[in-house]
Amino acid sequence: MDRELNLNRAETFSFINPWIRYFLFFFSFLFWVFSLLIVAIGVYAKVQKATDAVRDTFLVDPAIILIVVGVVMFFITFCGCIGALRENIRLLKTFSLSLTLVFLTQLAIAVLGFFYSDQTRDALGNFMKKAIVHYRDDLDLQNLMDYIQKEFKCCGWNNYTDWSWNLYFNCSQENPSTERCGVPYSCCTPVPGEVVINTMCGFRVQTQKYLEATKSIYTVGCADKAAMWIESHLLLVGALALGLALPQIAGIILSQILISQIEDEINSVL
Ligand SMILES: *[C@@H]1O[C@H](CO)[C@@H](O)[C@H](O)[C@H]1NC(C)=O
Ligand SMILES: *[C@@H]1O[C@H](CO)[C@@H](O)[C@H](O)[C@H]1NC(C)=O
């Protein structure tokens, strides 16, 4: 009787924890499906359109970035998913190593971005300048700029006079545009109780003094407003970074545990 029990236990005992195995499988599977979604969105955006304005502004087409990120994620999560399901050490090691590399790359970018914050600001400024220059060339770019200015209650990068970078809003005397010296409507401060929206509230404001301009538009540049936003939302920024890092760290640790359990299992059989 006792002997039978011991035998059964020896037969069913496994070094591999099913909870870890299925958790890793399920978790990789979720991100695997998610990666397919990212690739699909990237391909859709790529096929839909890629104007010269967008390409010039972003250096690299954002659709290409989505596709590359999605494809890399697809291969990594595929290794984790099938590796956990089939208890395949080689796939699990590939998963663990690539995830570690991806994690360290993100960490390096974050640390560099923090220590070289002036250069980061300049790079962002460069992007914003191009977005302002191409504001009227691409509807998506226009929507993005409008969204940023409305959301952060700001205008231009340094201040509202940055809109002179754009051909339509440029302040030089020779400019025949009706919007000369103006700013887009998204710079306008909302007027309480206004029935008919005055879309022309930004006209000619670049000729006005700062204090006068503050009456109708946001005069502070988006660079300062973004810096202020980050400073007042440090907790949220930290939580987002943690939300990005935690699944990766969990994936690395769980796959390492599973690898050593599978190795123990193999050694116990030998
Ligand atoms: C706007 O910013 C530019 C560049 O930083 C600066 O030269 C200019 O004096 C500023 N204008 C106003 C009205 O603050
Ligand atoms: C506005 O246009 C003039 C003439 O085309 C140009 O010389 C000037 O640099 C432009 N302003 C800005 C701020 O780009």
Short mmCIF file of C-alpha atoms and ligand atoms in Angstrom, two decimals:
data_model
loop_
_atom_site.label_atom_id
_atom_site.label_comp_id
_atom_site.label_asym_id
_atom_site.label_seq_id
_atom_site.Cartn_x
_atom_site.Cartn_y
_atom_site.Cartn_z
CA MET A 1 0.00 0.00 0.00
CA ASP A 2 2.68 2.45 1.06
CA ARG A 3 4.88 1.39 -1.75
CA GLU A 4 2.09 1.93 -4.29
CA LEU A 5 1.54 5.44 -2.99
CA ASN A 6 5.23 6.26 -3.27
CA LEU A 7 5.31 4.94 -6.78
CA ASN A 8 2.32 7.06 -7.80
CA ARG A 9 3.86 10.13 -6.32
CA ALA A 10 7.10 9.48 -8.18
CA GLU A 11 5.19 9.09 -11.40
CA THR A 12 3.12 12.24 -11.12
CA PHE A 13 5.72 14.47 -9.51
CA SER A 14 7.08 17.09 -11.84
CA PHE A 15 9.62 19.84 -11.33
CA ILE A 16 7.61 22.00 -13.72
CA ASN A 17 5.11 24.28 -12.05
CA PRO A 18 1.96 24.25 -14.25
CA TRP A 19 0.88 27.67 -12.97
CA ILE A 20 4.09 29.32 -14.17
CA ARG A 21 3.95 27.42 -17.43
CA TYR A 22 0.35 28.31 -18.28
CA PHE A 23 0.68 31.86 -17.01
CA LEU A 24 3.66 32.40 -19.33
CA PHE A 25 1.77 30.77 -22.17
CA PHE A 26 -1.39 32.82 -21.71
CA PHE A 27 0.48 36.07 -21.13
CA SER A 28 2.68 35.60 -24.24
CA PHE A 29 -0.40 34.63 -26.23
CA LEU A 30 -2.17 37.90 -25.29
CA PHE A 31 0.82 39.99 -26.39
CA TRP A 32 1.18 37.83 -29.49
CA VAL A 33 -2.38 38.71 -30.55
CA PHE A 34 -1.65 42.34 -29.63
CA SER A 35 1.44 42.33 -31.87
CA LEU A 36 -0.67 41.15 -34.82
CA LEU A 37 -2.99 44.08 -34.16
CA ILE A 38 -0.06 46.52 -34.18
CA VAL A 39 1.23 45.14 -37.48
CA ALA A 40 -2.28 45.35 -38.97
CA ILE A 41 -2.63 49.00 -37.90
CA GLY A 42 0.83 49.78 -39.30
CA VAL A 43 0.10 48.13 -42.65
CA TYR A 44 -3.29 49.85 -42.83
CA ALA A 45 -1.69 53.25 -42.14
CA LYS A 46 1.02 52.53 -44.70
CA VAL A 47 -1.44 51.53 -47.42
CA GLN A 48 -3.87 54.30 -46.57
CA LYS A 49 -1.33 57.02 -47.25
CA ALA A 50 2.13 58.32 -46.49
CA THR A 51 2.52 61.91 -47.58
CA ASP A 52 5.87 63.65 -48.03
CA ALA A 53 4.90 66.03 -45.22
CA VAL A 54 4.56 63.20 -42.71
CA ARG A 55 7.78 61.53 -43.89
CA ASP A 56 9.69 64.79 -43.67
CA THR A 57 8.38 65.56 -40.19
CA PHE A 58 8.96 62.21 -38.54
CA LEU A 59 12.24 61.26 -40.27
CA VAL A 60 10.86 57.71 -40.37
CA ASP A 61 7.27 57.01 -41.36
CA PRO A 62 5.38 56.20 -38.09
CA ALA A 63 3.64 53.35 -39.94
CA ILE A 64 7.04 51.69 -40.54
CA ILE A 65 7.88 52.05 -36.83
CA LEU A 66 4.56 50.35 -35.93
CA ILE A 67 5.24 47.49 -38.35
CA VAL A 68 8.81 46.95 -37.07
CA VAL A 69 7.75 47.04 -33.40
CA GLY A 70 4.83 44.67 -34.15
CA VAL A 71 7.01 42.18 -36.06
CA VAL A 72 9.72 42.11 -33.34
CA MET A 73 7.01 41.64 -30.69
CA PHE A 74 5.39 38.91 -32.79
CA PHE A 75 8.59 36.81 -32.88
CA ILE A 76 9.44 37.31 -29.21
CA THR A 77 5.96 36.47 -27.92
CA PHE A 78 5.71 33.54 -30.34
CA CYS A 79 8.87 32.06 -28.76
CA GLY A 80 7.43 32.56 -25.26
CA CYS A 81 4.04 31.13 -26.18
CA ILE A 82 5.19 27.98 -27.96
CA GLY A 83 8.23 27.61 -25.68
CA ALA A 84 6.00 27.45 -22.59
CA LEU A 85 3.41 25.21 -24.25
CA ARG A 86 5.92 22.67 -25.60
CA GLU A 87 8.40 23.11 -22.71
CA ASN A 88 11.01 23.92 -25.32
CA ILE A 89 14.20 25.21 -23.68
CA ARG A 90 15.66 26.70 -26.87
CA LEU A 91 12.56 28.78 -27.60
CA LEU A 92 12.30 29.86 -23.96
CA LYS A 93 15.95 30.92 -23.95
CA THR A 94 15.41 32.90 -27.18
CA PHE A 95 12.38 34.53 -25.57
CA SER A 96 14.25 35.40 -22.38
CA LEU A 97 17.32 36.75 -24.18
CA SER A 98 15.42 38.89 -26.70
CA LEU A 99 13.14 40.27 -23.99
CA THR A 100 16.22 41.18 -21.92
CA LEU A 101 17.77 42.96 -24.92
CA VAL A 102 14.55 44.87 -25.63
CA PHE A 103 14.24 45.83 -21.96
CA LEU A 104 17.86 47.04 -21.72
CA THR A 105 17.45 49.06 -24.95
CA GLN A 106 14.39 50.84 -23.53
CA LEU A 107 16.21 51.45 -20.25
CA ALA A 108 19.20 52.94 -22.12
CA ILE A 109 16.92 55.23 -24.16
CA ALA A 110 15.10 56.39 -21.01
CA VAL A 111 18.35 57.05 -19.11
CA LEU A 112 19.93 58.88 -22.08
CA GLY A 113 16.74 60.91 -22.60
CA PHE A 114 16.86 61.91 -18.95
CA PHE A 115 20.54 62.87 -18.81
CA TYR A 116 20.50 64.57 -22.21
CA SER A 117 17.20 66.37 -21.61
CA ASP A 118 18.43 69.49 -23.45
CA GLN A 119 19.16 67.46 -26.57
CA THR A 120 15.83 65.66 -26.18
CA ARG A 121 14.10 69.04 -26.04
CA ASP A 122 15.98 70.20 -29.15
CA ALA A 123 15.04 67.02 -31.03
CA LEU A 124 11.40 67.46 -30.07
CA GLY A 125 11.64 71.14 -31.08
CA ASN A 126 12.96 70.09 -34.48
CA PHE A 127 10.00 67.78 -34.92
CA MET A 128 7.54 70.47 -33.84
CA LYS A 129 9.12 73.01 -36.20
CA LYS A 130 8.63 70.63 -39.12
CA ALA A 131 5.08 69.91 -38.00
CA ILE A 132 4.39 73.66 -37.97
CA VAL A 133 6.00 74.14 -41.41
CA HIS A 134 3.91 71.29 -42.89
CA TYR A 135 0.74 72.10 -40.92
CA ARG A 136 -1.38 72.66 -44.04
CA ASP A 137 0.22 69.88 -46.12
CA ASP A 138 -1.25 66.90 -44.31
CA LEU A 139 -4.53 66.54 -42.46
CA ASP A 140 -3.15 64.07 -39.89
CA LEU A 141 -0.30 66.42 -39.05
CA GLN A 142 -2.77 69.28 -38.73
CA ASN A 143 -4.99 67.24 -36.42
CA LEU A 144 -1.97 66.24 -34.32
CA MET A 145 -0.82 69.86 -33.90
CA ASP A 146 -4.36 71.04 -33.13
CA TYR A 147 -4.72 68.27 -30.56
CA ILE A 148 -1.41 69.13 -28.84
CA GLN A 149 -2.19 72.86 -28.71
CA LYS A 150 -5.74 72.40 -27.41
CA GLU A 151 -4.80 69.69 -24.91
CA PHE A 152 -1.77 71.47 -23.44
CA LYS A 153 -3.30 74.94 -23.88
CA CYS A 154 -0.23 76.14 -25.74
CA CYS A 155 0.71 77.72 -29.08
CA GLY A 156 3.84 77.09 -31.16
CA TRP A 157 6.99 75.49 -29.68
CA ASN A 158 8.71 78.46 -28.00
CA ASN A 159 5.67 80.74 -28.20
CA TYR A 160 2.91 81.79 -30.60
CA THR A 161 5.29 83.70 -32.93
CA ASP A 162 6.70 80.30 -34.05
CA TRP A 163 3.77 80.13 -36.46
CA SER A 164 5.78 82.44 -38.74
CA TRP A 165 7.67 79.26 -39.71
CA ASN A 166 4.58 78.33 -41.69
CA LEU A 167 4.09 79.82 -45.14
CA TYR A 168 0.45 80.75 -44.48
CA PHE A 169 1.07 82.42 -41.11
CA ASN A 170 4.47 83.96 -41.89
CA CYS A 171 4.62 87.59 -40.81
CA SER A 172 6.71 89.08 -43.60
CA GLN A 173 5.19 92.02 -45.51
CA GLU A 174 5.35 90.18 -48.88
CA ASN A 175 3.18 87.32 -47.64
CA PRO A 176 -0.09 87.44 -49.66
CA SER A 177 -1.90 84.95 -47.39
CA THR A 178 -5.04 86.18 -45.62
CA GLU A 179 -3.75 84.41 -42.51
CA ARG A 180 -0.51 86.43 -42.51
CA CYS A 181 0.79 87.02 -38.95
CA GLY A 182 -1.96 84.81 -37.54
CA VAL A 183 -2.07 81.52 -35.64
CA PRO A 184 -4.37 78.47 -36.14
CA TYR A 185 -7.74 78.34 -34.42
CA SER A 186 -6.45 75.63 -32.05
CA CYS A 187 -4.39 78.35 -30.29
CA CYS A 188 -7.54 80.27 -29.33
CA THR A 189 -8.69 80.37 -25.72
CA PRO A 190 -12.33 79.36 -25.44
CA VAL A 191 -14.68 82.26 -24.81
CA PRO A 192 -17.31 81.38 -22.19
CA GLY A 193 -20.88 81.64 -23.48
CA GLU A 194 -19.81 82.28 -27.06
CA VAL A 195 -22.60 81.23 -29.44
CA VAL A 196 -20.93 81.68 -32.83
CA ILE A 197 -17.37 80.39 -32.70
CA ASN A 198 -14.93 83.01 -33.92
CA THR A 199 -12.53 80.93 -36.01
CA MET A 200 -10.69 84.12 -36.92
CA CYS A 201 -9.65 84.91 -33.34
CA GLY A 202 -6.05 84.00 -34.16
CA PHE A 203 -5.75 86.44 -37.06
CA ARG A 204 -2.93 89.01 -36.82
CA VAL A 205 -2.05 88.08 -33.22
CA GLN A 206 1.66 87.80 -34.05
CA THR A 207 1.69 91.58 -34.50
CA GLN A 208 0.24 92.03 -31.02
CA LYS A 209 2.23 92.39 -27.81
CA TYR A 210 2.36 89.36 -25.52
CA LEU A 211 -0.12 90.73 -22.98
CA GLU A 212 -2.60 91.76 -25.62
CA ALA A 213 -2.35 88.38 -27.33
CA THR A 214 -3.09 86.51 -24.08
CA LYS A 215 -6.63 87.88 -24.26
CA SER A 216 -7.52 85.77 -27.31
CA ILE A 217 -4.96 82.93 -27.57
CA TYR A 218 -2.66 80.67 -25.52
CA THR A 219 0.66 82.49 -25.71
CA VAL A 220 2.88 80.02 -23.84
CA GLY A 221 4.81 77.65 -26.11
CA CYS A 222 4.17 73.89 -26.05
CA ALA A 223 7.77 73.17 -24.92
CA ASP A 224 7.23 74.94 -21.59
CA LYS A 225 3.72 73.54 -21.21
CA ALA A 226 4.94 69.97 -21.87
CA ALA A 227 7.75 70.36 -19.33
CA MET A 228 5.23 71.68 -16.79
CA TRP A 229 2.88 68.79 -17.54
CA ILE A 230 5.60 66.20 -16.93
CA GLU A 231 6.66 67.87 -13.68
CA SER A 232 3.10 67.86 -12.36
CA HIS A 233 2.39 64.31 -13.54
CA LEU A 234 5.57 62.57 -12.38
CA LEU A 235 3.51 59.87 -10.66
CA LEU A 236 1.59 59.11 -13.85
CA VAL A 237 4.81 59.09 -15.92
CA GLY A 238 6.36 56.69 -13.40
CA ALA A 239 3.29 54.45 -13.42
CA LEU A 240 3.34 54.31 -17.23
CA ALA A 241 7.05 53.41 -17.25
CA LEU A 242 6.39 50.72 -14.65
CA GLY A 243 3.43 49.43 -16.67
CA LEU A 244 5.77 49.05 -19.63
CA ALA A 245 8.64 47.51 -17.65
CA LEU A 246 6.76 45.11 -15.34
CA PRO A 247 5.37 42.71 -17.98
CA GLN A 248 8.86 42.50 -19.52
CA ILE A 249 10.59 41.83 -16.18
CA ALA A 250 7.90 39.27 -15.29
CA GLY A 251 8.39 37.55 -18.66
CA ILE A 252 12.18 37.38 -18.17
CA ILE A 253 11.93 36.00 -14.60
CA LEU A 254 9.14 33.50 -15.32
CA SER A 255 10.87 32.13 -18.41
CA GLN A 256 14.14 31.75 -16.45
CA ILE A 257 12.30 29.85 -13.69
CA LEU A 258 10.57 27.64 -16.25
CA ILE A 259 13.88 26.93 -18.02
CA SER A 260 15.55 25.78 -14.80
CA GLN A 261 12.50 23.66 -13.88
CA ILE A 262 12.56 21.95 -17.27
CA GLU A 263 16.30 21.33 -16.87
CA ASP A 264 15.67 19.81 -13.41
CA GLU A 265 12.96 17.63 -14.94
CA ILE A 266 15.29 16.41 -17.68
CA ASN A 267 18.10 15.71 -15.18
CA SER A 268 15.73 13.78 -12.87
CA VAL A 269 14.70 11.52 -15.73
CA LEU A 270 18.27 10.81 -16.79
C1 LIG B 1 9.08 83.97 -28.71
O1 LIG B 1 10.17 83.08 -28.71
C2 LIG B 1 11.27 83.51 -29.45
C3 LIG B 1 12.31 82.39 -29.46
O2 LIG B 1 12.53 81.87 -28.20
C4 LIG B 1 11.80 84.80 -28.84
O3 LIG B 1 12.90 85.27 -29.58
C5 LIG B 1 10.69 85.86 -28.83
O4 LIG B 1 11.13 87.02 -28.18
C6 LIG B 1 9.46 85.31 -28.13
N1 LIG B 1 8.38 86.26 -28.34
C7 LIG B 1 7.54 86.61 -27.36
C8 LIG B 1 6.50 87.60 -27.72
O5 LIG B 1 7.63 86.14 -26.24
C1 LIG B 2 8.86 84.34 -43.52
O1 LIG B 2 9.01 84.46 -44.92
C2 LIG B 2 10.15 85.22 -45.30
C3 LIG B 2 10.07 85.41 -46.80
O2 LIG B 2 9.75 84.22 -47.45
C4 LIG B 2 11.39 84.48 -44.84
O3 LIG B 2 12.55 85.22 -45.21
C5 LIG B 2 11.36 84.34 -43.34
O4 LIG B 2 12.48 83.60 -42.88
C6 LIG B 2 10.08 83.66 -42.90
N1 LIG B 2 9.97 83.70 -41.46
C7 LIG B 2 10.24 82.65 -40.68
C8 LIG B 2 10.11 82.84 -39.21
O5 LIG B 2 10.53 81.55 -41.14
#
